[in-house]
mmCIF file of C-alpha atoms in Angstrom:
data_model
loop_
_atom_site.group_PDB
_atom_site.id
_atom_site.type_symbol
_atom_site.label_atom_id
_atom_site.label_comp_id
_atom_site.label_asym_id
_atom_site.label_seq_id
_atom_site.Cartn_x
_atom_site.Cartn_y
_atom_site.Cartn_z
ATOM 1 C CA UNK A 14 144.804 121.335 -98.024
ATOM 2 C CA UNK A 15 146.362 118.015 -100.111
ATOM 3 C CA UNK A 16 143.681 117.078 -103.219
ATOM 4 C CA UNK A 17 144.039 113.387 -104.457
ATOM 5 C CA UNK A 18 143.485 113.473 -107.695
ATOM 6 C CA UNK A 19 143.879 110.332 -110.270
ATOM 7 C CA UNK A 20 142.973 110.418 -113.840
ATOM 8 C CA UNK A 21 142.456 113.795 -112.887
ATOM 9 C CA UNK A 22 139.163 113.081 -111.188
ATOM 10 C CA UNK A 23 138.869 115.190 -107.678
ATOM 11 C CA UNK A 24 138.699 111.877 -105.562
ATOM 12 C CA UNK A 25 139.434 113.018 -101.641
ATOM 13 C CA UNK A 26 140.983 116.170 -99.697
ATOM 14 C CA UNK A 27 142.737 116.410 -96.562
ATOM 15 C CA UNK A 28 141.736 119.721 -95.201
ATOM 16 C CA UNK A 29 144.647 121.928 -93.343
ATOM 17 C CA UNK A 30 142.409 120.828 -90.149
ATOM 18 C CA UNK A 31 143.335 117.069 -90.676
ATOM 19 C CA UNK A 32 139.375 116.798 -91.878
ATOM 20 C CA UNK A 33 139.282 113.941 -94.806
ATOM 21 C CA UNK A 34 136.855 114.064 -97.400
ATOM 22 C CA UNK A 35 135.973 111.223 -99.298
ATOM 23 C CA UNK A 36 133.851 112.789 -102.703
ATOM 24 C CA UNK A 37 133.688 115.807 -101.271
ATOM 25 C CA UNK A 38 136.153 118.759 -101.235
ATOM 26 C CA UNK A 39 134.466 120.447 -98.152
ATOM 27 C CA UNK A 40 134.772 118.228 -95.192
ATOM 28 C CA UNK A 41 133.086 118.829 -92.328
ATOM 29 C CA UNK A 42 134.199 115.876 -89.876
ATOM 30 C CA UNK A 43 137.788 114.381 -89.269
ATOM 31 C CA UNK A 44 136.048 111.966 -92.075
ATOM 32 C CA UNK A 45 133.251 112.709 -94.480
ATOM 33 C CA UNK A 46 132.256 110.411 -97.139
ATOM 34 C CA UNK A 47 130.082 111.571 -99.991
ATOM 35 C CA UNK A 48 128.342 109.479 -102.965
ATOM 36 C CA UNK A 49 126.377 111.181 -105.299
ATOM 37 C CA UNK A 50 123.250 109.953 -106.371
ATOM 38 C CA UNK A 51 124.276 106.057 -104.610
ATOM 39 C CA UNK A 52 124.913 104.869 -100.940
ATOM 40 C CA UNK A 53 127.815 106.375 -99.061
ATOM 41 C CA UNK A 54 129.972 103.314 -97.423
ATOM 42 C CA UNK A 55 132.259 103.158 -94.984
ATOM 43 C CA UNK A 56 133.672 99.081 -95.029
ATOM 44 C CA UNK A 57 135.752 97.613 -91.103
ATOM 45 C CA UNK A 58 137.097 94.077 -92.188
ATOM 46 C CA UNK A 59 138.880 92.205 -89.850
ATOM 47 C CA UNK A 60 141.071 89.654 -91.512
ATOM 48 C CA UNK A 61 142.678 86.221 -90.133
ATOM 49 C CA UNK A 62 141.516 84.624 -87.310
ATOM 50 C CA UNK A 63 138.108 85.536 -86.520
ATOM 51 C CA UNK A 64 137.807 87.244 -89.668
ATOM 52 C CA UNK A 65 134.642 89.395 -90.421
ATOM 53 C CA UNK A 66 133.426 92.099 -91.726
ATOM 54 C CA UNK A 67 130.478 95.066 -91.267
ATOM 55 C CA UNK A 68 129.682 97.471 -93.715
ATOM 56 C CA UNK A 69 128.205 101.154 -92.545
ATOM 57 C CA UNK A 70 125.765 102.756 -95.643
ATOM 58 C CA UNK A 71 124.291 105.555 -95.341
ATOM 59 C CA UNK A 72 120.480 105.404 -96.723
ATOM 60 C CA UNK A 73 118.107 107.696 -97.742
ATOM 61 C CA UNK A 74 116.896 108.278 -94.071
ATOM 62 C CA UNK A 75 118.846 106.519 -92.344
ATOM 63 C CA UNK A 76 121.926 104.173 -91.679
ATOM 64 C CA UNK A 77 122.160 100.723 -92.240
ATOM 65 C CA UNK A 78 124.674 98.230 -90.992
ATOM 66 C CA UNK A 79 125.340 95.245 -93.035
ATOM 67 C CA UNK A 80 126.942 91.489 -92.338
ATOM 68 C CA UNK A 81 130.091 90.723 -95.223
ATOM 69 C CA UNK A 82 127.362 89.301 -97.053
ATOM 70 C CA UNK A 83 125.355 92.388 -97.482
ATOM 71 C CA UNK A 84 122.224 91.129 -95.614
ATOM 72 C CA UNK A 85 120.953 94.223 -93.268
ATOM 73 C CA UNK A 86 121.179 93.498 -89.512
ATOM 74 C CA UNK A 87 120.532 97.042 -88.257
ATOM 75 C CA UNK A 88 119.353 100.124 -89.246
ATOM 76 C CA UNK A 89 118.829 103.564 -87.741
ATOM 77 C CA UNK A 90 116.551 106.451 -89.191
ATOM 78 C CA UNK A 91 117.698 109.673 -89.009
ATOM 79 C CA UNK A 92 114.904 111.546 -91.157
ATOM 80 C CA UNK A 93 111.465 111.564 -92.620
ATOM 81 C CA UNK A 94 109.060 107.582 -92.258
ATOM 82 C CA UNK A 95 111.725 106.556 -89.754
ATOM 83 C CA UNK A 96 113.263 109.100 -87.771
ATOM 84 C CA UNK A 97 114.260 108.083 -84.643
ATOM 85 C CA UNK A 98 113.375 104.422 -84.986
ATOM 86 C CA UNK A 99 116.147 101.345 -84.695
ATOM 87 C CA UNK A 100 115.412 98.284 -86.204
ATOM 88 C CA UNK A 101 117.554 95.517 -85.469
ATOM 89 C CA UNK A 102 117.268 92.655 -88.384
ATOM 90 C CA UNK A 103 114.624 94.917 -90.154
ATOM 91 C CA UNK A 104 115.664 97.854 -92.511
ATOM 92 C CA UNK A 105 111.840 99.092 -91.714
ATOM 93 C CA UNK A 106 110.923 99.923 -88.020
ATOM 94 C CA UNK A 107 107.738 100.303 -87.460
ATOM 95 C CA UNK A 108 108.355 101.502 -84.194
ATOM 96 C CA UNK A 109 111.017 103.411 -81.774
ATOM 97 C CA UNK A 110 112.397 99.339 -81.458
ATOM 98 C CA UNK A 111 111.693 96.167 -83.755
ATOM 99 C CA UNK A 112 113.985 93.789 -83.013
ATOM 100 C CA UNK A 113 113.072 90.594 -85.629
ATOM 101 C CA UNK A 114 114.139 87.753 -83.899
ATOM 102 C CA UNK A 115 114.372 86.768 -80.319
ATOM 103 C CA UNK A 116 115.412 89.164 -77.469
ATOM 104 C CA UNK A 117 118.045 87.968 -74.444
ATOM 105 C CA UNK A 118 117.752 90.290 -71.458
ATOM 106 C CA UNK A 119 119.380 90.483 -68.494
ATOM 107 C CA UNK A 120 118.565 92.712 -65.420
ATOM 108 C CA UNK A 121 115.640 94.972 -65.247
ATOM 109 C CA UNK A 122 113.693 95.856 -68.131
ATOM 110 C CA UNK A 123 111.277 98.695 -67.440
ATOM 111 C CA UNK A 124 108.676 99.990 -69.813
ATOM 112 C CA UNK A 125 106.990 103.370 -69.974
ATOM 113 C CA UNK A 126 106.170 105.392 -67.216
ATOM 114 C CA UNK A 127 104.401 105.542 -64.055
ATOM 115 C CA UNK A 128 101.294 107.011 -65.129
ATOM 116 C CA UNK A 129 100.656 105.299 -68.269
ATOM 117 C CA UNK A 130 102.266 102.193 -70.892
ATOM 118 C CA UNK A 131 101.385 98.536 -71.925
ATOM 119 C CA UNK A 132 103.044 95.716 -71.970
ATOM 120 C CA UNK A 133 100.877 93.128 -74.840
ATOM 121 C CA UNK A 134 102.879 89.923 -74.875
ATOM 122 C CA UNK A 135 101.319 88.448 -78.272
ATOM 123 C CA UNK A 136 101.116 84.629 -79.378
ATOM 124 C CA UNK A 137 98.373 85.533 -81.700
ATOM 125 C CA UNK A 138 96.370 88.586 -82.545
ATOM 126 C CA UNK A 139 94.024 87.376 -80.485
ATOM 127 C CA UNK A 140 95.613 85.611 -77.728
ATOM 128 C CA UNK A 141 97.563 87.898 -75.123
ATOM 129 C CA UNK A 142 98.792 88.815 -72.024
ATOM 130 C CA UNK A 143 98.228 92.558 -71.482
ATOM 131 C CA UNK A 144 99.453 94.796 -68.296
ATOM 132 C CA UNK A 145 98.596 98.223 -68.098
ATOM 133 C CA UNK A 146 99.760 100.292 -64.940
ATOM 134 C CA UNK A 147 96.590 102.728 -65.724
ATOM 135 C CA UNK A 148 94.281 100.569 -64.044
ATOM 136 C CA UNK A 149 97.180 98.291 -62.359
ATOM 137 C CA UNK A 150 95.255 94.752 -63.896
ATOM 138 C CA UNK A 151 97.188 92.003 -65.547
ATOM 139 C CA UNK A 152 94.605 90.536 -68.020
ATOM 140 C CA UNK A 153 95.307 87.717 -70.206
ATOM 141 C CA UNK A 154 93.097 87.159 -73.157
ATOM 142 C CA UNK A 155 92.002 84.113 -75.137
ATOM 143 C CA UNK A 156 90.140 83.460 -78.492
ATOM 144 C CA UNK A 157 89.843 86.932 -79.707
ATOM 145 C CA UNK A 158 89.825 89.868 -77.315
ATOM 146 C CA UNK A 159 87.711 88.549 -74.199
ATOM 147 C CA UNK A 160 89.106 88.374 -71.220
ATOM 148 C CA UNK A 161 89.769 85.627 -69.092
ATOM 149 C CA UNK A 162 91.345 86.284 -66.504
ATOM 150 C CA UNK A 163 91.823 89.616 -64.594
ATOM 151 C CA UNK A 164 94.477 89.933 -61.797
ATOM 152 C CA UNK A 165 93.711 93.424 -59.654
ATOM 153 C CA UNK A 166 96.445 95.412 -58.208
ATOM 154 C CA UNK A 167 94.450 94.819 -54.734
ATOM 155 C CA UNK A 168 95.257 91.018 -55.752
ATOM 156 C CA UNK A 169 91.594 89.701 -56.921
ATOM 157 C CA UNK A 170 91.628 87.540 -59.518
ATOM 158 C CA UNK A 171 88.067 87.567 -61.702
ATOM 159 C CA UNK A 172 87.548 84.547 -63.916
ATOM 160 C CA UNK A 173 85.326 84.015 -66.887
ATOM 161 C CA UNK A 174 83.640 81.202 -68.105
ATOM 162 C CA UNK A 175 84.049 77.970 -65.617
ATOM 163 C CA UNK A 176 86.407 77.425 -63.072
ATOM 164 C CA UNK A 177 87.354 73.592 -62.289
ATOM 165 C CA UNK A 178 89.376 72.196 -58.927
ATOM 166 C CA UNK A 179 91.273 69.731 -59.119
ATOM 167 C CA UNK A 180 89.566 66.104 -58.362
ATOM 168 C CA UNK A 181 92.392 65.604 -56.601
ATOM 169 C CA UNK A 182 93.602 67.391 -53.982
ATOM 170 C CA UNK A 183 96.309 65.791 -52.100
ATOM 171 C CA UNK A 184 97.109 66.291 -48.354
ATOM 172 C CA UNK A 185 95.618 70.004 -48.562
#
């Protein structure tokens, strides 16, 4: 092994296995960065045109990728409140996914299974579009949590409150 050593202060080792370690004279990967007591960071800046940079941290639980401004854009928990959660623009999933802002998909999206998930699309807490393949409805809810309309998988629709045609119907 080759110790780097200024001010003779153990600062890295290359291990005889071509394993570097970074604050840490063990390595256990072909890099392995330690920081005691602080964040381990691992900094890819690409300079010139189209210049940028992302900074990889490693958190208490987790890992958290950072912008060249240090503002969080993604993290990933690898142990205790938020193992095995992603959050993309939050450093606090409260779920497998949060993604805060807005979400471009192409292609098929498919949620849960085929014996039981939701699908809520939220404007409000109270007003919602909710799917549910247990019962095969699409209900959309209004002012609060009563339903307005039901859609049945046998393709019956069940209204509440009023319904009003048109006073106008055209050439129907």
């Amino acid at each position: 092994y080759i110790d780097f050593n200024p001010k003779n202060l153990f600062a890295m080792r290359i291990s005889g296995e071509g394993d570097v370690g970074i604050g840490t004279d063990s390595p256990g990967t072909k890099l392995h960065i330690v920081e005691a007591g602080g964040s381990s960071q691992l900094t890819l800046e690409r300079t010139g045109g189209g210049a940028g940079k992302a900074v990889l941290a490693g958190a208490a639980e987790g890992l958290i990728v950072y912008n060249d401004v240090y503002a969080p854009k993604m993290y990933v928990g690898t142990a205790g409140t938020y193992d095995g959660r992603v959050g993309i623009g939050t450093i606090t999933p409260g779920a497998k996914l949060e993604v805060d802002g807005n979400i471009l998909a192409s292609g098929t999206m498919t949620l849960g299974t085929t014996t039981g998930s939701n699908l809520n699309m939220l404007r409000t807490s109270a007003n919602y579009i909710n799917a549910t393949n247990s019962t095969g409805y699409l209900v959309f809810r209004t002012g609060g949590f009563d339903t307005a309309l039901t859609l049945t998988a046998s393709q019956n629709a069940t209204f509440a409150g009023t319904v009003t045609a048109p006073t106008f119907l055209g050439d129907l």
